[in-house]
Short mmCIF file of C-alpha atoms in Angstrom, two decimals:
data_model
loop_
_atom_site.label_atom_id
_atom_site.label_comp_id
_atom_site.label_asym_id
_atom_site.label_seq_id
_atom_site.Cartn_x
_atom_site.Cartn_y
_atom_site.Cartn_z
CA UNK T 246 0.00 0.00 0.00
CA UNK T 247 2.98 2.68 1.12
CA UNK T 248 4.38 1.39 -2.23
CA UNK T 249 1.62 2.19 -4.03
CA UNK T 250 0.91 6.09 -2.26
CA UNK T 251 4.73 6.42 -3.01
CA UNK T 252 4.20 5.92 -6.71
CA UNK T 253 1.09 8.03 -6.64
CA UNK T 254 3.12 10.66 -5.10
CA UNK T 255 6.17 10.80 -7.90
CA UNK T 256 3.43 10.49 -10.31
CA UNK T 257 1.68 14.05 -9.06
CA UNK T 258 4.77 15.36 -8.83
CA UNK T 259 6.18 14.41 -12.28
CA UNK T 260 3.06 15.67 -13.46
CA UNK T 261 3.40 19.28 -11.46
CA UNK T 262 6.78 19.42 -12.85
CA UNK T 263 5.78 18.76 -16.27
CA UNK T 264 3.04 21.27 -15.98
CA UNK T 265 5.52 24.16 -14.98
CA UNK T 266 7.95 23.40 -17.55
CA UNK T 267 5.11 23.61 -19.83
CA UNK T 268 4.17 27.08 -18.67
CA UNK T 269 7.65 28.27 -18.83
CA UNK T 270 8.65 27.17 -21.77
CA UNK T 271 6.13 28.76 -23.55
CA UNK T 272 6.55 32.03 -21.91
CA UNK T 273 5.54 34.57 -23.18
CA UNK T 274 2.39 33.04 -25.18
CA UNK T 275 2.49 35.19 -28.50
CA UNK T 276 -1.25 35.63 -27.71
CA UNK T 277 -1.09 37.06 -24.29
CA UNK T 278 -0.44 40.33 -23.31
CA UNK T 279 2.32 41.42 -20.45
CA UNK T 280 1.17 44.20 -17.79
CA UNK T 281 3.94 46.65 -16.32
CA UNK T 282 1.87 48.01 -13.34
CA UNK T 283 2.89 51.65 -12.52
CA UNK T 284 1.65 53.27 -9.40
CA UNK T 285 2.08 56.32 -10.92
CA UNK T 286 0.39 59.34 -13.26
CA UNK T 287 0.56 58.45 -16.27
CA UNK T 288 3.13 60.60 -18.09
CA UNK T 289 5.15 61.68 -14.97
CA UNK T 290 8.59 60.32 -14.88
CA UNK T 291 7.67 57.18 -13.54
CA UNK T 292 5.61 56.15 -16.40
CA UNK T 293 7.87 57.28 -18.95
CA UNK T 294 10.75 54.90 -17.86
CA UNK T 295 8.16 52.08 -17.89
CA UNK T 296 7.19 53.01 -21.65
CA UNK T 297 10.27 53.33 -22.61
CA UNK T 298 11.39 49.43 -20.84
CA UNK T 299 8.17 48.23 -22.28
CA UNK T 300 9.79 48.94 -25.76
CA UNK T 301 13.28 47.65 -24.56
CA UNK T 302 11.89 44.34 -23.71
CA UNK T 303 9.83 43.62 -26.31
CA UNK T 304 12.47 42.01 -28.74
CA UNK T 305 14.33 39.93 -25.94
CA UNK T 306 10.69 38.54 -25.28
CA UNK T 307 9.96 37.31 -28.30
CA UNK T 308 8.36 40.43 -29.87
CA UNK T 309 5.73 40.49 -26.78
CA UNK T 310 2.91 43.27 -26.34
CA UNK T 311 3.68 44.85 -22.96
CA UNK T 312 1.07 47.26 -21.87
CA UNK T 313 1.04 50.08 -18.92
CA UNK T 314 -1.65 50.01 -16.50
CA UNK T 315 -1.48 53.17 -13.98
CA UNK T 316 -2.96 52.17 -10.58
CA UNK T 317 -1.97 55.46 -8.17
CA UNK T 318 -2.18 56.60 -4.80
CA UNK T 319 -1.13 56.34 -1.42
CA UNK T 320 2.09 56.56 -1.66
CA UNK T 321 2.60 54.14 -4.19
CA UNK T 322 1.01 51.30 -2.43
CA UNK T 323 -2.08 50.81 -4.31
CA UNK T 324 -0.37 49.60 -7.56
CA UNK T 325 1.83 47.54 -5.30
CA UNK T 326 -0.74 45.82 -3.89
CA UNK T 327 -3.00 45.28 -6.91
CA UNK T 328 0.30 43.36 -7.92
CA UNK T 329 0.51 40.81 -4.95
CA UNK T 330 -3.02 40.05 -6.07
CA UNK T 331 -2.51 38.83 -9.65
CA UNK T 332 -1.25 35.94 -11.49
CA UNK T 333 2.00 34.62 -10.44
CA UNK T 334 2.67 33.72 -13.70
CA UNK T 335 5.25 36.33 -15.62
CA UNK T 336 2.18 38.42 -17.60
CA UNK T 337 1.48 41.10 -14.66
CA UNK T 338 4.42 42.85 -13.50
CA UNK T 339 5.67 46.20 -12.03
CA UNK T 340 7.99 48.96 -12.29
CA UNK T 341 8.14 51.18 -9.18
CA UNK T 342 10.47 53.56 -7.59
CA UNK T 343 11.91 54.39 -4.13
CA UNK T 344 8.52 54.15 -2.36
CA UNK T 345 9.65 50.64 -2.41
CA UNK T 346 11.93 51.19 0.32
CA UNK T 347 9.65 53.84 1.82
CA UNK T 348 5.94 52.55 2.00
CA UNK T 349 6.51 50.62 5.16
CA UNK T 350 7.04 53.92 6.81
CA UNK T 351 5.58 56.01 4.55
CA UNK T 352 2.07 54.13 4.15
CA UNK T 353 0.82 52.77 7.81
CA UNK T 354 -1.36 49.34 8.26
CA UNK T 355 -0.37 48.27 4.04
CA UNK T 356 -1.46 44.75 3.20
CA UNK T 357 2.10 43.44 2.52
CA UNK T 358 5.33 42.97 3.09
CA UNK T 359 8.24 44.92 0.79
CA UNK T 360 10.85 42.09 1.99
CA UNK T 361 8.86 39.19 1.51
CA UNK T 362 5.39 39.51 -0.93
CA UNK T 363 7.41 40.43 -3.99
CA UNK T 364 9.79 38.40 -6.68
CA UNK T 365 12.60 40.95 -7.29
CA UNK T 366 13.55 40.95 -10.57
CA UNK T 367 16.50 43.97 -11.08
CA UNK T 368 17.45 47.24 -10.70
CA UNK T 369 16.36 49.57 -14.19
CA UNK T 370 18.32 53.03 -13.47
CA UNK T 371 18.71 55.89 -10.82
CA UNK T 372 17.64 59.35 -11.71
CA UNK T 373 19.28 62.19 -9.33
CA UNK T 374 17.49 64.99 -7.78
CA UNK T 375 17.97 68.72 -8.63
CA UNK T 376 17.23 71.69 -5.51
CA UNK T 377 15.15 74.61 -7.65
CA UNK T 378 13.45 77.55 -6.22
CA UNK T 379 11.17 80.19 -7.69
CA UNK T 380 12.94 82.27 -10.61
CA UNK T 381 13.19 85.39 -7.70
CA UNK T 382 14.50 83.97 -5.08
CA UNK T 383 17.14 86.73 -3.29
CA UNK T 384 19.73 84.15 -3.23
CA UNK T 385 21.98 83.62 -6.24
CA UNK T 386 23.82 80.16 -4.78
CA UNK T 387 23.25 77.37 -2.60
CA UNK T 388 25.72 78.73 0.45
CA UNK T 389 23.11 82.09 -0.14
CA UNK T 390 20.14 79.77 -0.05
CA UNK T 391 21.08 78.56 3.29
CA UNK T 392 21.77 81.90 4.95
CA UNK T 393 18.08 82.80 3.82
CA UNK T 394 16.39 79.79 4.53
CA UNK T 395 17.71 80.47 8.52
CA UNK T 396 16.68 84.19 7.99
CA UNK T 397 12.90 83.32 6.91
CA UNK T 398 12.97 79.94 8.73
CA UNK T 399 8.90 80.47 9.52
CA UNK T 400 8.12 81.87 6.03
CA UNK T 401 9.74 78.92 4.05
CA UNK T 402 7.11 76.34 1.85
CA UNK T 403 8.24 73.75 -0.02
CA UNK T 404 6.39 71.94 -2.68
CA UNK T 405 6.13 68.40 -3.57
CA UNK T 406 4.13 66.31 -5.96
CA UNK T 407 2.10 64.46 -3.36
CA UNK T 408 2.55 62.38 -0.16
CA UNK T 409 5.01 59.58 -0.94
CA UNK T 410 6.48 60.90 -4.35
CA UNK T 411 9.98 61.56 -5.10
CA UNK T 412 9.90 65.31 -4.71
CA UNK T 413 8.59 64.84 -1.02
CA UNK T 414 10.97 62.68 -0.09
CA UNK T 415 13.70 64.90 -1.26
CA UNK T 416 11.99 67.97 1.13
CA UNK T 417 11.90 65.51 3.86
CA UNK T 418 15.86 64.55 3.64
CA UNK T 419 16.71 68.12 2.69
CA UNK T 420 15.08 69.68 5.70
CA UNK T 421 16.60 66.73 8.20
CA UNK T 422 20.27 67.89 7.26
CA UNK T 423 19.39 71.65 7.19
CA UNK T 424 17.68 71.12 10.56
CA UNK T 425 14.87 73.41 9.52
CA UNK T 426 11.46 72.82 9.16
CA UNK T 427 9.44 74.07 6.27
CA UNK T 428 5.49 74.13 5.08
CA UNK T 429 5.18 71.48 3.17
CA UNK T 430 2.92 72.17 -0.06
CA UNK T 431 1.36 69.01 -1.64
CA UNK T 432 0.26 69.02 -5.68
CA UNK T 433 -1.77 66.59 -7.18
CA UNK T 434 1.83 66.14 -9.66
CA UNK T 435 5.10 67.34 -10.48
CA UNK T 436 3.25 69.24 -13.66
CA UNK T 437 1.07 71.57 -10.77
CA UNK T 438 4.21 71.84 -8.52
CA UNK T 439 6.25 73.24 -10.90
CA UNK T 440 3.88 76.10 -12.26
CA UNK T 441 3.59 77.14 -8.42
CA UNK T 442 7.14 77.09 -8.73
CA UNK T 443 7.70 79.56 -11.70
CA UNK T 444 4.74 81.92 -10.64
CA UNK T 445 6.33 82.11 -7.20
CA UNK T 446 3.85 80.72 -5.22
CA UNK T 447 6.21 78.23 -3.99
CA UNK T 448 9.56 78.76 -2.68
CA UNK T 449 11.63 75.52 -2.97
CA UNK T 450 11.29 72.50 -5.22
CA UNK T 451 13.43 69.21 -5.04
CA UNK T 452 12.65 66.96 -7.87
CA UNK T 453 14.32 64.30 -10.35
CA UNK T 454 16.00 65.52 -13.54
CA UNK T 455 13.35 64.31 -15.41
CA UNK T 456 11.43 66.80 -14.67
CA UNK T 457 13.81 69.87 -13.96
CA UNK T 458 15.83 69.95 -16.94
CA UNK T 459 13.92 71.39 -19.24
CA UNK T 460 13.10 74.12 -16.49
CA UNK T 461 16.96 74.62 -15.64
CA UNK T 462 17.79 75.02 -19.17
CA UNK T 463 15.15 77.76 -19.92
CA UNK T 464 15.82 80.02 -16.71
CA UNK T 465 12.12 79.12 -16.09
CA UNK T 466 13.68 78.20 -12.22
CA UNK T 467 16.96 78.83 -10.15
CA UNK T 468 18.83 75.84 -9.60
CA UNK T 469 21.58 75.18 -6.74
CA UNK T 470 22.67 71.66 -6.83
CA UNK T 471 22.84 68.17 -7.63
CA UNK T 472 22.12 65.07 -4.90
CA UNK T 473 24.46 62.94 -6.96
CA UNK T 474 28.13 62.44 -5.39
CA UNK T 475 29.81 63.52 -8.53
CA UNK T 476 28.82 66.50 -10.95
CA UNK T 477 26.29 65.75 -13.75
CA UNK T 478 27.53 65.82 -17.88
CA UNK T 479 24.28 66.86 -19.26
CA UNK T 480 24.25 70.58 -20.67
CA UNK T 481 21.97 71.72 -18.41
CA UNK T 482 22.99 70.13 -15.27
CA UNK T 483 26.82 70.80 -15.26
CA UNK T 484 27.26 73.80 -13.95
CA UNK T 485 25.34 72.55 -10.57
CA UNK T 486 27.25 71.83 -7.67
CA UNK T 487 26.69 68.54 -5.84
CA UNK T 488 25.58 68.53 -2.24
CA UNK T 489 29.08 67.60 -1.04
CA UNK T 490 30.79 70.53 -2.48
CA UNK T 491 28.26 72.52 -0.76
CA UNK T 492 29.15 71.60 2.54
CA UNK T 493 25.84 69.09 3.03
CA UNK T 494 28.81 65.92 3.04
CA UNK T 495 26.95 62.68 2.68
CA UNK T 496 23.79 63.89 1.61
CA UNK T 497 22.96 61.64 -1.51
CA UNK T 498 19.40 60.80 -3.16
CA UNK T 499 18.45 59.35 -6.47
CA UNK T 500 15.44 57.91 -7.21
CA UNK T 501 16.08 54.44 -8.46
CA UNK T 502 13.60 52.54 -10.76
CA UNK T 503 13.17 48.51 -10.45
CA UNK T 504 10.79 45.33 -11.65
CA UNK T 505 9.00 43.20 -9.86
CA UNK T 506 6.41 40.08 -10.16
CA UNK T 507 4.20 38.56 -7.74
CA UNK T 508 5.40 36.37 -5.28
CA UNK T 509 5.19 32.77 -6.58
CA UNK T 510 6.14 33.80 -10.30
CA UNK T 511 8.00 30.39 -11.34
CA UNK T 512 12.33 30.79 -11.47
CA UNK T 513 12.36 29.97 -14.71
CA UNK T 514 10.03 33.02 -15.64
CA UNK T 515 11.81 35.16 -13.29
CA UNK T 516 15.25 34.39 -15.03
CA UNK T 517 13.70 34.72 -18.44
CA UNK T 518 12.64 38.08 -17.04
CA UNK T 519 15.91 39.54 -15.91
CA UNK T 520 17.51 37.77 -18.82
CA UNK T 521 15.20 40.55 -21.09
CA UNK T 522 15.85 43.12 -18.47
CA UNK T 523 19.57 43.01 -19.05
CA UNK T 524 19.51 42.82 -22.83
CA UNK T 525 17.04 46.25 -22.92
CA UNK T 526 19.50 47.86 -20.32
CA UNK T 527 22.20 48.08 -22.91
CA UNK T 528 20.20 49.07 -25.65
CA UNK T 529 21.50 52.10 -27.37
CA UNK T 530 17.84 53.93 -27.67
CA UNK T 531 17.01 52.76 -24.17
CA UNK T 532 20.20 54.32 -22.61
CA UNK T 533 19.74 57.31 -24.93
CA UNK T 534 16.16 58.26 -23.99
CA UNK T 535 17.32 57.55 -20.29
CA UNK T 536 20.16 60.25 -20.59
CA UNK T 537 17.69 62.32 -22.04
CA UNK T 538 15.53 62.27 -19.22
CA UNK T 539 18.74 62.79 -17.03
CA UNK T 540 18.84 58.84 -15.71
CA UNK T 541 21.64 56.60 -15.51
CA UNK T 542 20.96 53.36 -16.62
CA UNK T 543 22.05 50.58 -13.92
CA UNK T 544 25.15 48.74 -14.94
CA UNK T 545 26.49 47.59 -11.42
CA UNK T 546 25.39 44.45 -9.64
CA UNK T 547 21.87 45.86 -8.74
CA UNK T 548 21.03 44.46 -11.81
CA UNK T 549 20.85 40.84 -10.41
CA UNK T 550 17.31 40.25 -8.09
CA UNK T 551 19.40 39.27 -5.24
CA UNK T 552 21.44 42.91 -5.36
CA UNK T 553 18.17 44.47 -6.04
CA UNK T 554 16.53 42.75 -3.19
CA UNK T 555 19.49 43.60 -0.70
CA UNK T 556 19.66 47.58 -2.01
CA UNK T 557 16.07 48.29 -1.27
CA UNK T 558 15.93 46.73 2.09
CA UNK T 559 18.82 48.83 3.02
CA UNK T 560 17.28 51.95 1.69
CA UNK T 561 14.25 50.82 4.20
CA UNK T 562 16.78 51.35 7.11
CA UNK T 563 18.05 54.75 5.68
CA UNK T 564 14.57 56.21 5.57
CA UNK T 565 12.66 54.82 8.02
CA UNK T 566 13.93 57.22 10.63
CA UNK T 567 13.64 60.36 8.10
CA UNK T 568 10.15 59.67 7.74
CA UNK T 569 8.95 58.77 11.36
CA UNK T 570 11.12 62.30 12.39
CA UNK T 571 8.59 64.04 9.81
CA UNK T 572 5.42 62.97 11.44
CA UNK T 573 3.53 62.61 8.09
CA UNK T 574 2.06 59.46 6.36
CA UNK T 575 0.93 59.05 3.02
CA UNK T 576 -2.46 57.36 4.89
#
């Protein structure tokens, strides 16, 4: 009888094995569609780097239609956790940003867990963060902009393109290592924030490249640095000091892109995955429309799930603190 459940037992499992390598090998089907999940606006920066992956990957997977689906709000963790409730099988993934390492602070009582609900599947690029004020602002440099953000300490707001987005992250980390606490001014978007900005309805502005360049280049906005550790190349972004030259040492903060499946998505799908991720992260137009939006495409080990796994958890423990000092939650 034991014999007999033993043989049953191989039998089921051969068959569960066959079944997956069925699945995988066949992955993508040429008839289904693959969903990037952003929990973003559609056509903020976000989105852009997931249109412009989705275009990356398609050859490497076999000439696949990958699709954007924007699910936003709170913080980031709606999209998130639309994606621990699909499919774990490769056709519903996402492409998020550094609320990743910031929603279990950020977003209080979400319905998973960043370390453990989630296949990582690697790093895509980082995109650095540019300090702007309004195009009158008294001071002409960032050692300037320091002396007058002490001298109008109660006065100060600084706007940000909602709870839990890049831009008010940036405030928060900026106003930790200046010590000084400013109003914080909320837009439903960059887009909103940055026409406060250049009517002067606003004072301050910290936001990604993507977004600022254009602005820089045309004088719309004063710009005083960089949160990179070395100077930026771009024609627009030069000139710009870096945080560390400013006397802020150690003050660093790019906003890094990555993918991710559901928990459960077979290895063999995950490696196929990465495998495409890799080949569209050293495509020429990929890398060019990144530098064009003032990225850097990931070329280090962050690239592999494991490194991409280990980064964000350690960016949990950088802002964790940042955020509970703030007092303000995305929910």
């Amino acid at each position: 009888m034991k014999s007999i459940k033993r043989v049953l037992s191989l039998a089921a499992l051969a068959a569960a094995a066959t079944g997956v390598w069925a699945q995988t090998a066949s992955y993508p089907a040429p008839d289904k569609n693959i969903t990037i999940i952003v929990p973003f606006v559609a056509g903020g920066p976000t989105d852009r780097v997931a249109r412009d992956l989705a275009e990356a990957m398609r050859k490497p997977l076999g000439g696949a239609t990958i699709v954007i689906e924007n699910a936003l709000g709170a913080g980031g963790s709606i999209g998130a956790a639309k994606l621990t409730r699909s499919q774990p099988d490769g056709y519903t993934l996402m492409l998020h940003h550094i609320s990743m390492a910031t929603m279990p602070t950020l977003v209080r009582n979400i319905s998973f867990k960043v370390d453990s609900d989630f296949e990582y599947l690697g790093m895509i690029n980082d995109v650095p963060m540019t300090i702007i004020a309004r195009p009158n602002m008294e001071a002409n440099n960032f050692k300037d902009l320091v002396t007058w953000i002490n001298q109008n300490k109660d006065k100060i707001n600084i706007g940000n393109a909602g709870i839990g987005s890049a831009s008010h992250l940036c405030g928060l980390l900026l106003q930790n290592a200046l010590k000084v606490d400013m109003t914080t001014v909320p837009f439903s978007g960059t887009a909103p924030a940055l026409v406060s900005l250049i009517g002067g309805q606003i004072d301050l502005l910290c936001d990604q490249t993507t977004n600022t360049s254009a602005q820089i280049e045309g004088k719309k906005v004063k710009a005083y640095a960089v949160t990179t550790p070395k100077r930026l190349t771009t024609a627009a972004l030069k000139d710009l000091p870096t945080l560390d030259e400013v006397g802020l040492k150690g003050l660093q903060v790019t906003i890094f892109h990555g993918l991710y499946a559901p928990k459960g998505t077979p290895a063999a799908i995950q490696k196929r995955l990465n495998d495409a991720l890799k080949v569209a992260l050293k495509d020429p137009e990929f890398v060019k429309k990144q530098e064009g939006l003032g990225a850097v495409v990931v070329s280090d080990s962050r690239v592999e799930p494991a490194e991409h796994k280990k980064f964000v958890l350690s960016e949990i423990e950088k802002w964790s603190p940042i955020i509970k000092a703030a007092g303000v939650y995305a929910n």
